[in-house]
Every structure is written in C-alpha cells, then in structure tokens.
Amino acid sequence: MEVLENKIEIDTGQELYEFITRLFPICRSITGDGVRETLAIIKERIPIKIHEIPTGTQVFDWTVPKEWNIRDAYIKDETGKKVVDFKNCNLHVLNYSLPVHKKLSLEELTPHLFSIPEHPEWIPYKTSYYNENWGFCISHNQLTSLKNEVYEVCIDSSLNDGHLSFGEYYVKGELEDEVLISCHVCHPSLANDNLSGITIAAFLADWLTKTKTKYSYRFLFIPGTIGSITWLSLNQDKVSRVKYGLVTTLLGDPGNFTYKKSRRGDAEIDKIVTNVLQERGHDHKIIDFFPYGYDERQYCSPGFNLPVGCLMRTPHGQYKEYHTSADNLELVKPDKLEESLTTLKNIVDIIESNKRYINQKPFCEPQLGKRGLYKSINGKQNELAMLWVLNQSDGNNSLLDIAIKSKIPFSVIKEVAKTLENFELLK
Ligand code: ZN
C-alpha cells in the first residue's frame, strides 16, 4: 500500500463536518428520493454504483417494501396557523407515514402524536416501516400547548410500488479477498446516527482510491436492515470473499470509541481493531457481539457468520440525544470525526501490512552485530522488537500476533520486520 508507507494523510475534520452539514437537511428513509439525493452527493466524491431493487423482490425472509416519498406535512389549528410544520424539521413526520388529510379533534389526534416528556424541547425520531400508520413527532412542549380544538392534519406522502436504492463502491486490490465497510443511509436529519458513519466511509473510500491495496474493498451505503438483507441475498456468491468487515456508525460524538466484536469474537478484524484502540492509549470499550444494533446483525447471522464488527463512539441508546432532534450538527465535532477517520485508516494499515514471516536462521539467534543490524535499528524498543520478530516468525504468528504478545506497537514491529527482510533474515 503505497500511500500508507509514507504517512497517514489527514482529511481535516472541517471537511468531514461540511459533508455532514450538506447531507443533514435531507429527509431520508429506507426507500425514496431522500436516499437517492444522499447517494448522489456521495457520488460526487466517489464513483459509487447505484442499485435500484424493485418493490416486491423477495430477499430471504423479507420483501423489498413499497417506496415512500414525502413532499409536505403539517398540523393547522382552527385559525389556519401551522402549529407543526415538516418544513421546519423532517423528524416531525413519523417516518413511512401513510398519506392523510383530514380534520380531527385533539382527542382523535393524540394517539398519532409522539413526544419525549423527559426532554420537553426535543423532537423524537420514530418510524413505522412495516406497520402502516401515520403520525407526528413533536416536542413535549408543543404537545402540552395544544388546545382542545379541531385540527387539520395533512401528510402529503406516497407509498407506492417503486424501488429500494443503495450505493456500492468497489475498490479492486491485488487479491479477490475483500474488506467490507457498511453504513446505513436511512435516517433523516440525524447527524451522529447515520451521517457520521456515511461520511467516514465515503472519505475512507476516497482515500483508498488513491492507494494501491493488497485487499479489495467494498463499501455499502444501504438502508438499515432491509439494505444489508437485500445485498446479502443478491450477492451470496461474493460473501465468502469477505475476510474483514466493519459497520461504521456513531463516529462524530465526543464519547470514547466502542468496538463491538463480530459474532465469531476471535476474527482477525476483532484482533486488529482491539490492537488499534489499545495503541491509541485512550479509554475505549471492546464489547462482545449481541444480536441488536446495526447491520452487523445480518452479516453475523448464523448462515453467514462473517467477520464483521461495528466501530462506533458512544453506542446507540447510551447517549441522551440518540434518535432525537438533539442528534444534530452541534452534537458532532470536527476533531472527533477526524480522529474516527484516522482510526479507520490505522485499521486499514494493519489489514494491509499484517503478514507471517519465516525466520531464515532459526537455529539459535542469528548474530546481529556482525550484520550491522544494531546500527540500523536504533533504540532499545526496536532491538527488543527485532528479537521478538525473529523468535516468533515460525510461519504461525503474524506481525499482529507478535505486536500483541510483545506489547510493542504494530508500526514498530512492521518496520523491524521489513529491515530483517532486507537483511535476508526473514522471508
Ligand atoms: Zn438509528
């Protein structure tokens, strides 16, 4: 990997943040024009292929749903004043709401209103994908200020046969073996959940395009759940190529990193991410797989059991702004986005450069002094790293295994191995 040999390039946090800012206003859902608009913006940065899968397509136990689109929605009081307006915030509409236009008393309207009493200023994000319904999400303050009168409610939406859209970007490496990076593109105006994962994936893809890689990389920009089920169903022949995988989500908040391991628990990707987070030296959490969360649920279903983990900062449900209007452009921070992208690049660096060597002088230690190796390798840590690499390079241990055993940074182990290879002590 040529660029990686030099230095990890830094895309500024500001660029990442601006990308999120552009995507933020779009009303996305699991299908519809909001997803298409989002994919079109991603396509300006990386040449993704956009797939359109027809409604009714059978994908394992699921069916591609009808396509949902929305143009406008509001609640008007008796004076004709809009007391709730979709144009102010797209979270106001229960996502996937059926079209409706009628007059209702407050009593009739109330079962269709959702709020969060604990955070009276925030608007919740709610969906009704596989259960036909309509509703409005409003702040609790708005809810309690509604008077006992007749309201005109309008949701100008459509739910018709159409398509499920998703984006795919494939970067060909030397090998057919693949690294899968997947993110969901189905949430409306939520910045951390959804947009941070999309942005990090798009920038990582862009960076990989400029490098020569050993592995091939596949990026999926898909609606949550139904998107990964659809991709897996249509690509069963490709699934065995996936050697490493990550779901990227929740990567812009100020919390520490959390890595949710693959279902296998001991896959190479699990070891790699654990090592990268440990080497950063900051607090972080490594958690075991559980069958709830994002698309790792599908990739790690027992029939596939792919080595796919999930990298996030604060997990879903563990920050108070989750799935509310407070998951906005103030919650995500440019420096945290940048740190997340750098972490992903460090993970890719290990995936690309981890190898198994064989010591060419395995009978006792080779004499390093007479080869001038002490001079070419400076410092006590590097000397120690050299002894570790020579001792452990029996064809079974990878450089990462040696870094883990020796507690020496992977970057040092990698450099030392390269030197020993140049001196023909490793192959
Ligand atoms: Zn979510």
Short mmCIF file of C-alpha atoms and ligand atoms in Angstrom, two decimals:
data_model
loop_
_atom_site.label_atom_id
_atom_site.label_comp_id
_atom_site.label_asym_id
_atom_site.label_seq_id
_atom_site.Cartn_x
_atom_site.Cartn_y
_atom_site.Cartn_z
CA MET A 1 0.00 0.00 0.00
CA GLU A 2 2.00 2.92 -1.25
CA VAL A 3 0.48 5.98 0.34
CA LEU A 4 0.32 4.20 3.66
CA GLU A 5 4.06 3.60 3.59
CA ASN A 6 4.65 7.32 3.86
CA LYS A 7 2.20 8.86 6.22
CA ILE A 8 -1.43 8.73 7.10
CA GLU A 9 -2.97 11.63 5.18
CA ILE A 10 -5.30 13.75 7.22
CA ASP A 11 -8.62 14.91 5.80
CA THR A 12 -9.45 17.79 8.03
CA GLY A 13 -12.28 17.41 10.47
CA GLN A 14 -13.74 20.54 8.95
CA GLU A 15 -14.13 18.85 5.53
CA LEU A 16 -15.86 15.90 7.15
CA TYR A 17 -18.10 18.23 9.09
CA GLU A 18 -19.05 20.18 5.96
CA PHE A 19 -20.03 16.95 4.23
CA ILE A 20 -22.35 16.09 7.13
CA THR A 21 -23.78 19.61 7.03
CA ARG A 22 -24.68 19.13 3.37
CA LEU A 23 -26.40 15.80 3.96
CA PHE A 24 -28.17 16.90 7.14
CA PRO A 25 -31.35 18.58 5.75
CA ILE A 26 -32.38 15.66 3.50
CA CYS A 27 -35.42 13.62 4.56
CA ARG A 28 -34.20 10.05 4.19
CA SER A 29 -35.99 6.80 4.83
CA ILE A 30 -35.39 3.15 3.90
CA THR A 31 -36.55 3.93 0.34
CA GLY A 32 -37.32 7.00 -1.72
CA ASP A 33 -35.83 10.17 -3.13
CA GLY A 34 -34.08 11.17 0.11
CA VAL A 35 -31.82 8.12 -0.22
CA ARG A 36 -31.24 8.90 -3.93
CA GLU A 37 -30.31 12.51 -3.15
CA THR A 38 -27.90 11.29 -0.47
CA LEU A 39 -26.30 8.77 -2.83
CA ALA A 40 -25.94 11.48 -5.49
CA ILE A 41 -23.94 13.63 -3.05
CA ILE A 42 -21.73 10.66 -2.09
CA LYS A 43 -21.23 10.04 -5.82
CA GLU A 44 -19.70 13.49 -6.23
CA ARG A 45 -16.86 12.26 -4.02
CA ILE A 46 -16.54 8.59 -5.01
CA PRO A 47 -17.91 6.88 -8.14
CA ILE A 48 -20.43 4.60 -6.42
CA LYS A 49 -22.75 2.39 -8.40
CA ILE A 50 -26.40 3.00 -7.52
CA HIS A 51 -28.64 -0.07 -7.47
CA GLU A 52 -32.45 0.09 -7.67
CA ILE A 53 -34.22 -3.06 -6.45
CA PRO A 54 -37.95 -3.27 -7.25
CA THR A 55 -40.66 -3.38 -4.60
CA GLY A 56 -41.79 -6.94 -4.01
CA THR A 57 -38.37 -8.52 -4.59
CA GLN A 58 -38.04 -11.46 -2.24
CA VAL A 59 -34.84 -11.26 -0.16
CA PHE A 60 -34.55 -14.23 2.18
CA ASP A 61 -37.49 -14.00 4.59
CA TRP A 62 -38.17 -10.34 3.70
CA THR A 63 -39.75 -8.48 0.80
CA VAL A 64 -38.48 -5.17 -0.58
CA PRO A 65 -41.16 -2.72 0.64
CA LYS A 66 -43.13 -0.08 -1.21
CA GLU A 67 -41.25 3.13 -1.87
CA TRP A 68 -42.05 6.05 0.43
CA ASN A 69 -41.79 9.69 -0.56
CA ILE A 70 -42.91 12.82 1.20
CA ARG A 71 -43.45 16.36 0.00
CA ASP A 72 -45.08 18.18 2.90
CA ALA A 73 -46.83 17.70 6.23
CA TYR A 74 -48.39 19.97 8.82
CA ILE A 75 -50.94 20.35 11.59
CA LYS A 76 -53.03 23.55 11.40
CA ASP A 77 -55.08 24.94 14.27
CA GLU A 78 -58.56 26.47 13.89
CA THR A 79 -57.09 29.83 12.87
CA GLY A 80 -55.22 28.17 9.99
CA LYS A 81 -51.84 28.63 11.67
CA LYS A 82 -49.37 25.74 11.22
CA VAL A 83 -48.55 24.53 14.72
CA VAL A 84 -46.39 21.67 13.40
CA ASP A 85 -44.55 22.02 10.08
CA PHE A 86 -42.49 19.32 8.35
CA LYS A 87 -40.62 22.12 6.54
CA ASN A 88 -39.10 23.21 9.88
CA CYS A 89 -37.90 19.71 10.80
CA ASN A 90 -38.32 16.46 8.88
CA LEU A 91 -38.39 14.45 12.12
CA HIS A 92 -41.92 15.83 12.64
CA VAL A 93 -43.36 13.09 10.45
CA LEU A 94 -43.49 9.52 11.67
CA ASN A 95 -41.16 8.09 9.02
CA TYR A 96 -43.12 5.99 6.46
CA SER A 97 -46.44 7.63 7.39
CA LEU A 98 -49.35 6.93 5.06
CA PRO A 99 -50.86 9.98 3.35
CA VAL A 100 -53.61 11.67 5.35
CA HIS A 101 -55.61 14.88 5.04
CA LYS A 102 -58.48 15.41 7.47
CA LYS A 103 -59.87 17.34 10.40
CA LEU A 104 -59.63 15.78 13.85
CA SER A 105 -60.39 16.71 17.42
CA LEU A 106 -57.45 16.83 19.82
CA GLU A 107 -58.68 13.57 21.32
CA GLU A 108 -58.65 11.84 17.94
CA LEU A 109 -55.27 13.33 17.06
CA THR A 110 -53.47 12.48 20.31
CA PRO A 111 -52.87 8.73 19.58
CA HIS A 112 -50.94 9.87 16.49
CA LEU A 113 -48.61 12.24 18.38
CA PHE A 114 -45.24 11.24 19.86
CA SER A 115 -43.05 13.24 22.23
CA ILE A 116 -40.35 12.79 24.90
CA PRO A 117 -41.57 14.07 28.28
CA GLU A 118 -38.04 13.82 29.82
CA HIS A 119 -36.63 16.19 27.17
CA PRO A 120 -39.55 18.55 26.53
CA GLU A 121 -37.74 20.59 23.83
CA TRP A 122 -36.60 17.69 21.67
CA ILE A 123 -38.45 16.01 18.82
CA PRO A 124 -38.22 12.21 18.76
CA TYR A 125 -37.30 10.23 15.63
CA LYS A 126 -39.78 7.43 15.06
CA THR A 127 -40.56 5.10 12.19
CA SER A 128 -43.39 2.86 11.11
CA TYR A 129 -41.76 0.84 8.34
CA TYR A 130 -43.52 -2.48 8.33
CA ASN A 131 -46.73 -1.39 10.02
CA GLU A 132 -48.95 1.01 8.06
CA ASN A 133 -49.71 4.03 10.23
CA TRP A 134 -49.39 7.81 10.27
CA GLY A 135 -48.26 10.22 12.94
CA PHE A 136 -46.37 13.29 14.01
CA CYS A 137 -43.35 13.57 16.30
CA ILE A 138 -43.33 16.81 18.24
CA SER A 139 -41.64 18.32 21.28
CA HIS A 140 -43.39 17.72 24.56
CA ASN A 141 -43.76 21.48 24.95
CA GLN A 142 -45.63 21.59 21.65
CA LEU A 143 -47.81 18.69 22.71
CA THR A 144 -48.83 20.23 26.01
CA SER A 145 -49.61 23.59 24.37
CA LEU A 146 -52.21 22.09 22.01
CA LYS A 147 -55.71 23.33 22.85
CA ASN A 148 -58.89 21.35 22.80
CA GLU A 149 -59.98 22.28 19.28
CA VAL A 150 -60.26 20.84 15.79
CA TYR A 151 -57.04 20.44 13.83
CA GLU A 152 -56.39 20.00 10.14
CA VAL A 153 -53.73 17.35 9.62
CA CYS A 154 -52.00 16.79 6.32
CA ILE A 155 -49.29 14.35 5.34
CA ASP A 156 -48.60 14.65 1.64
CA SER A 157 -46.74 11.38 1.26
CA SER A 158 -46.94 8.41 -1.08
CA LEU A 159 -46.34 4.74 -0.54
CA ASN A 160 -46.26 3.02 -3.92
CA ASP A 161 -44.51 0.30 -5.84
CA GLY A 162 -41.06 1.63 -6.64
CA HIS A 163 -37.52 0.72 -5.66
CA LEU A 164 -35.10 0.31 -2.81
CA SER A 165 -31.95 2.27 -3.64
CA PHE A 166 -28.47 1.61 -2.34
CA GLY A 167 -24.92 2.57 -3.24
CA GLU A 168 -21.97 0.25 -3.71
CA TYR A 169 -18.36 1.13 -4.35
CA TYR A 170 -15.73 -1.47 -5.11
CA VAL A 171 -12.01 -0.72 -5.00
CA LYS A 172 -10.07 -3.51 -6.64
CA GLY A 173 -6.91 -4.66 -4.90
CA GLU A 174 -4.33 -7.31 -5.81
CA LEU A 175 -6.42 -10.03 -4.16
CA GLU A 176 -10.07 -11.01 -4.59
CA ASP A 177 -10.29 -11.21 -0.80
CA GLU A 178 -12.36 -8.32 0.43
CA VAL A 179 -12.76 -5.84 3.22
CA LEU A 180 -16.41 -4.83 3.64
CA ILE A 181 -17.33 -1.40 5.01
CA SER A 182 -21.05 -0.87 5.52
CA CYS A 183 -23.12 2.06 6.75
CA HIS A 184 -26.82 2.88 6.88
CA VAL A 185 -28.31 5.75 4.88
CA CYS A 186 -31.92 5.67 6.06
CA HIS A 187 -32.17 8.23 8.87
CA PRO A 188 -33.48 11.74 8.16
CA SER A 189 -31.90 14.76 9.89
CA LEU A 190 -29.76 12.96 12.46
CA ALA A 191 -26.07 13.81 12.43
CA ASN A 192 -24.28 11.24 14.56
CA ASP A 193 -26.51 8.23 13.94
CA ASN A 194 -26.26 7.78 10.20
CA LEU A 195 -24.42 10.80 8.77
CA SER A 196 -21.15 10.38 10.67
CA GLY A 197 -20.88 6.75 9.54
CA ILE A 198 -21.68 7.64 5.92
CA THR A 199 -19.16 10.47 5.88
CA ILE A 200 -16.31 8.46 7.41
CA ALA A 201 -16.97 5.60 4.96
CA ALA A 202 -17.08 7.95 1.96
CA PHE A 203 -13.83 9.71 2.92
CA LEU A 204 -12.10 6.40 3.67
CA ALA A 205 -13.20 5.12 0.26
CA ASP A 206 -11.90 8.25 -1.41
CA TRP A 207 -8.53 7.84 0.33
CA LEU A 208 -8.30 4.16 -0.66
CA THR A 209 -8.96 5.06 -4.28
CA LYS A 210 -5.66 6.93 -4.30
CA THR A 211 -3.65 3.98 -2.99
CA LYS A 212 -2.62 0.56 -4.23
CA THR A 213 -4.02 -2.08 -1.92
CA LYS A 214 -3.48 -5.77 -1.38
CA TYR A 215 -7.14 -6.41 -0.49
CA SER A 216 -10.18 -5.33 -2.46
CA TYR A 217 -12.56 -3.02 -0.63
CA ARG A 218 -16.34 -2.93 -0.90
CA PHE A 219 -18.31 -0.03 0.52
CA LEU A 220 -22.06 -0.32 1.00
CA PHE A 221 -24.30 2.70 1.56
CA ILE A 222 -27.56 0.96 2.38
CA PRO A 223 -30.81 1.43 4.28
CA GLY A 224 -30.57 -0.29 7.67
CA THR A 225 -31.66 -3.94 7.95
CA ILE A 226 -33.52 -4.31 4.63
CA GLY A 227 -30.46 -2.95 2.76
CA SER A 228 -27.98 -5.46 4.15
CA ILE A 229 -30.53 -8.28 3.81
CA THR A 230 -31.04 -7.28 0.17
CA TRP A 231 -27.32 -7.02 -0.58
CA LEU A 232 -26.58 -10.38 1.08
CA SER A 233 -29.45 -12.02 -0.75
CA LEU A 234 -28.32 -10.73 -4.16
CA ASN A 235 -24.60 -11.38 -3.61
CA GLN A 236 -24.40 -14.78 -1.99
CA ASP A 237 -21.65 -15.78 -4.43
CA LYS A 238 -19.42 -12.93 -3.21
CA VAL A 239 -19.90 -13.35 0.51
CA SER A 240 -17.08 -15.86 1.00
CA ARG A 241 -14.58 -13.27 -0.21
CA VAL A 242 -15.21 -11.08 2.84
CA LYS A 243 -12.20 -11.55 5.13
CA TYR A 244 -12.67 -8.42 7.23
CA GLY A 245 -15.64 -6.15 7.75
CA LEU A 246 -16.82 -3.15 9.71
CA VAL A 247 -20.08 -1.35 10.16
CA THR A 248 -19.35 2.36 10.66
CA THR A 249 -21.79 4.40 12.70
CA LEU A 250 -21.96 6.95 15.54
CA LEU A 251 -18.47 8.28 14.85
CA GLY A 252 -18.82 12.02 15.48
CA ASP A 253 -19.89 12.44 19.11
CA PRO A 254 -17.38 13.37 21.82
CA GLY A 255 -17.52 9.95 23.54
CA ASN A 256 -14.75 7.34 23.55
CA PHE A 257 -14.55 4.58 20.98
CA THR A 258 -16.57 1.40 21.37
CA TYR A 259 -15.89 -1.67 19.27
CA LYS A 260 -18.49 -4.38 19.07
CA LYS A 261 -16.82 -7.62 18.05
CA SER A 262 -18.01 -9.91 15.30
CA ARG A 263 -20.16 -12.88 16.26
CA ARG A 264 -17.04 -15.05 15.89
CA GLY A 265 -15.36 -12.98 18.60
CA ASP A 266 -11.84 -14.01 17.57
CA ALA A 267 -11.78 -12.91 13.94
CA GLU A 268 -8.71 -11.06 12.62
CA ILE A 269 -10.75 -7.85 12.43
CA ASP A 270 -11.52 -8.17 16.15
CA LYS A 271 -7.82 -8.51 16.97
CA ILE A 272 -6.89 -5.62 14.68
CA VAL A 273 -9.43 -3.10 15.99
CA THR A 274 -8.65 -4.08 19.59
CA ASN A 275 -4.96 -3.51 18.93
CA VAL A 276 -5.50 -0.13 17.24
CA LEU A 277 -7.70 1.13 20.08
CA GLN A 278 -5.26 -0.12 22.71
CA GLU A 279 -2.31 1.52 20.99
CA ARG A 280 -4.13 4.85 20.92
CA GLY A 281 -3.81 4.74 24.69
CA HIS A 282 -7.19 6.38 25.39
CA ASP A 283 -10.15 4.90 27.20
CA HIS A 284 -12.28 2.70 24.99
CA LYS A 285 -14.58 -0.28 25.26
CA ILE A 286 -14.47 -3.62 23.49
CA ILE A 287 -17.82 -5.36 23.73
CA ASP A 288 -18.98 -8.79 22.67
CA PHE A 289 -21.40 -9.32 19.83
CA PHE A 290 -25.11 -9.18 20.62
CA PRO A 291 -27.94 -9.58 18.10
CA TYR A 292 -29.22 -5.99 18.29
CA GLY A 293 -27.81 -2.83 16.78
CA TYR A 294 -26.94 -2.16 13.14
CA ASP A 295 -26.31 -4.25 10.02
CA GLU A 296 -23.73 -6.45 11.76
CA ARG A 297 -26.86 -8.34 12.82
CA GLN A 298 -27.37 -9.51 9.24
CA TYR A 299 -23.68 -10.02 8.32
CA CYS A 300 -23.27 -12.03 11.53
CA SER A 301 -26.48 -14.08 11.18
CA PRO A 302 -25.58 -17.76 11.63
CA GLY A 303 -25.89 -18.63 7.94
CA PHE A 304 -23.19 -16.08 7.05
CA ASN A 305 -21.28 -15.53 10.30
CA LEU A 306 -19.00 -13.04 8.55
CA PRO A 307 -16.05 -11.45 10.34
CA VAL A 308 -17.81 -8.08 10.63
CA GLY A 309 -17.64 -5.89 13.73
CA CYS A 310 -19.06 -2.46 14.44
CA LEU A 311 -16.97 0.61 15.18
CA MET A 312 -18.67 3.48 16.97
CA ARG A 313 -18.01 6.03 19.68
CA THR A 314 -20.89 6.13 22.21
CA PRO A 315 -23.19 3.18 21.40
CA HIS A 316 -26.83 3.63 20.33
CA GLY A 317 -29.17 4.24 23.21
CA GLN A 318 -26.31 5.25 25.51
CA TYR A 319 -26.29 8.96 24.72
CA LYS A 320 -29.34 11.00 25.56
CA GLU A 321 -29.58 12.70 22.17
CA TYR A 322 -29.94 9.32 20.37
CA HIS A 323 -32.91 9.24 17.96
CA THR A 324 -33.97 12.81 18.76
CA SER A 325 -33.64 16.23 17.19
CA ALA A 326 -30.69 16.83 19.54
CA ASP A 327 -28.58 14.41 17.46
CA ASN A 328 -27.77 17.41 15.32
CA LEU A 329 -24.88 19.43 13.94
CA GLU A 330 -23.96 20.60 17.44
CA LEU A 331 -23.52 17.06 18.74
CA VAL A 332 -20.92 16.04 16.15
CA LYS A 333 -17.46 17.58 16.39
CA PRO A 334 -14.97 18.06 13.54
CA ASP A 335 -12.00 16.86 15.62
CA LYS A 336 -13.87 13.69 16.66
CA LEU A 337 -14.76 12.93 13.05
CA GLU A 338 -11.14 13.38 12.06
CA GLU A 339 -10.00 11.11 14.88
CA SER A 340 -12.51 8.46 13.77
CA LEU A 341 -11.27 8.59 10.18
CA THR A 342 -7.64 8.33 11.31
CA THR A 343 -8.55 5.30 13.43
CA LEU A 344 -10.17 3.64 10.39
CA LYS A 345 -7.02 4.35 8.36
CA ASN A 346 -4.88 2.78 11.09
CA ILE A 347 -7.11 -0.31 10.94
CA VAL A 348 -6.70 -0.48 7.16
CA ASP A 349 -2.93 -0.09 7.58
CA ILE A 350 -2.78 -3.25 9.74
CA ILE A 351 -5.13 -5.19 7.44
CA GLU A 352 -2.83 -4.30 4.54
CA SER A 353 0.54 -4.90 6.16
CA ASN A 354 -0.04 -7.80 8.54
CA LYS A 355 1.90 -10.86 7.35
CA ARG A 356 3.50 -14.05 8.57
CA TYR A 357 7.25 -14.37 8.08
CA ILE A 358 9.61 -17.30 8.45
CA ASN A 359 12.94 -16.86 10.22
CA GLN A 360 15.69 -17.91 7.80
CA LYS A 361 18.22 -18.59 10.60
CA PRO A 362 16.02 -20.38 13.13
CA PHE A 363 18.76 -22.39 14.85
CA CYS A 364 19.75 -20.15 17.77
CA GLU A 365 19.74 -16.39 17.40
CA PRO A 366 21.49 -15.02 14.33
CA GLN A 367 24.46 -12.77 15.14
CA LEU A 368 23.04 -9.35 14.65
CA GLY A 369 26.17 -7.30 15.41
CA LYS A 370 28.22 -8.65 12.54
CA ARG A 371 25.43 -7.72 10.10
CA GLY A 372 25.37 -4.14 11.40
CA LEU A 373 21.77 -4.59 12.50
CA TYR A 374 22.21 -2.88 15.85
CA LYS A 375 23.31 0.22 13.99
CA SER A 376 20.46 0.19 11.52
CA ILE A 377 17.89 -0.36 14.25
CA ASN A 378 18.02 2.40 16.83
CA GLY A 379 16.77 2.22 20.37
CA LYS A 380 16.06 -0.40 22.99
CA GLN A 381 12.42 -0.92 21.91
CA ASN A 382 13.48 -1.62 18.33
CA GLU A 383 16.15 -4.08 19.47
CA LEU A 384 13.62 -5.88 21.58
CA ALA A 385 11.15 -5.83 18.68
CA MET A 386 13.81 -7.45 16.46
CA LEU A 387 14.29 -10.29 18.96
CA TRP A 388 10.54 -10.80 19.21
CA VAL A 389 10.08 -10.88 15.44
CA LEU A 390 12.97 -13.32 14.92
CA ASN A 391 11.81 -15.58 17.72
CA GLN A 392 8.14 -15.68 16.74
CA SER A 393 8.44 -15.81 12.96
CA ASP A 394 7.81 -19.52 12.54
CA GLY A 395 5.09 -19.11 9.94
CA ASN A 396 2.31 -19.36 12.51
CA ASN A 397 2.45 -15.95 14.13
CA SER A 398 1.51 -12.84 12.21
CA LEU A 399 3.15 -9.48 12.85
CA LEU A 400 -0.01 -8.50 14.70
CA ASP A 401 0.26 -11.59 16.92
CA ILE A 402 3.83 -10.56 17.71
CA ALA A 403 2.78 -6.97 18.48
CA ILE A 404 0.08 -8.27 20.84
CA LYS A 405 2.41 -10.73 22.61
CA SER A 406 5.29 -8.27 22.93
CA LYS A 407 3.09 -5.22 23.67
CA ILE A 408 5.23 -3.34 21.17
CA PRO A 409 3.36 -1.06 18.72
CA PHE A 410 2.46 -2.75 15.43
CA SER A 411 4.15 0.07 13.50
CA VAL A 412 7.49 -0.74 15.20
CA ILE A 413 7.12 -4.49 14.63
CA LYS A 414 6.29 -3.84 10.98
CA GLU A 415 9.33 -1.60 10.41
CA VAL A 416 11.71 -4.02 12.12
CA ALA A 417 10.36 -6.94 10.09
CA LYS A 418 10.99 -5.01 6.91
CA THR A 419 14.60 -4.36 7.94
CA LEU A 420 15.11 -8.03 8.82
CA GLU A 421 13.67 -8.99 5.44
CA ASN A 422 16.13 -6.68 3.72
CA PHE A 423 18.95 -8.43 5.62
CA GLU A 424 17.54 -11.78 4.42
CA LEU A 425 16.83 -12.99 7.93
CA LEU A 426 13.10 -13.20 7.25
CA LYS A 427 11.11 -14.35 4.28
ZN ZN B 1 -30.66 4.77 14.39
#
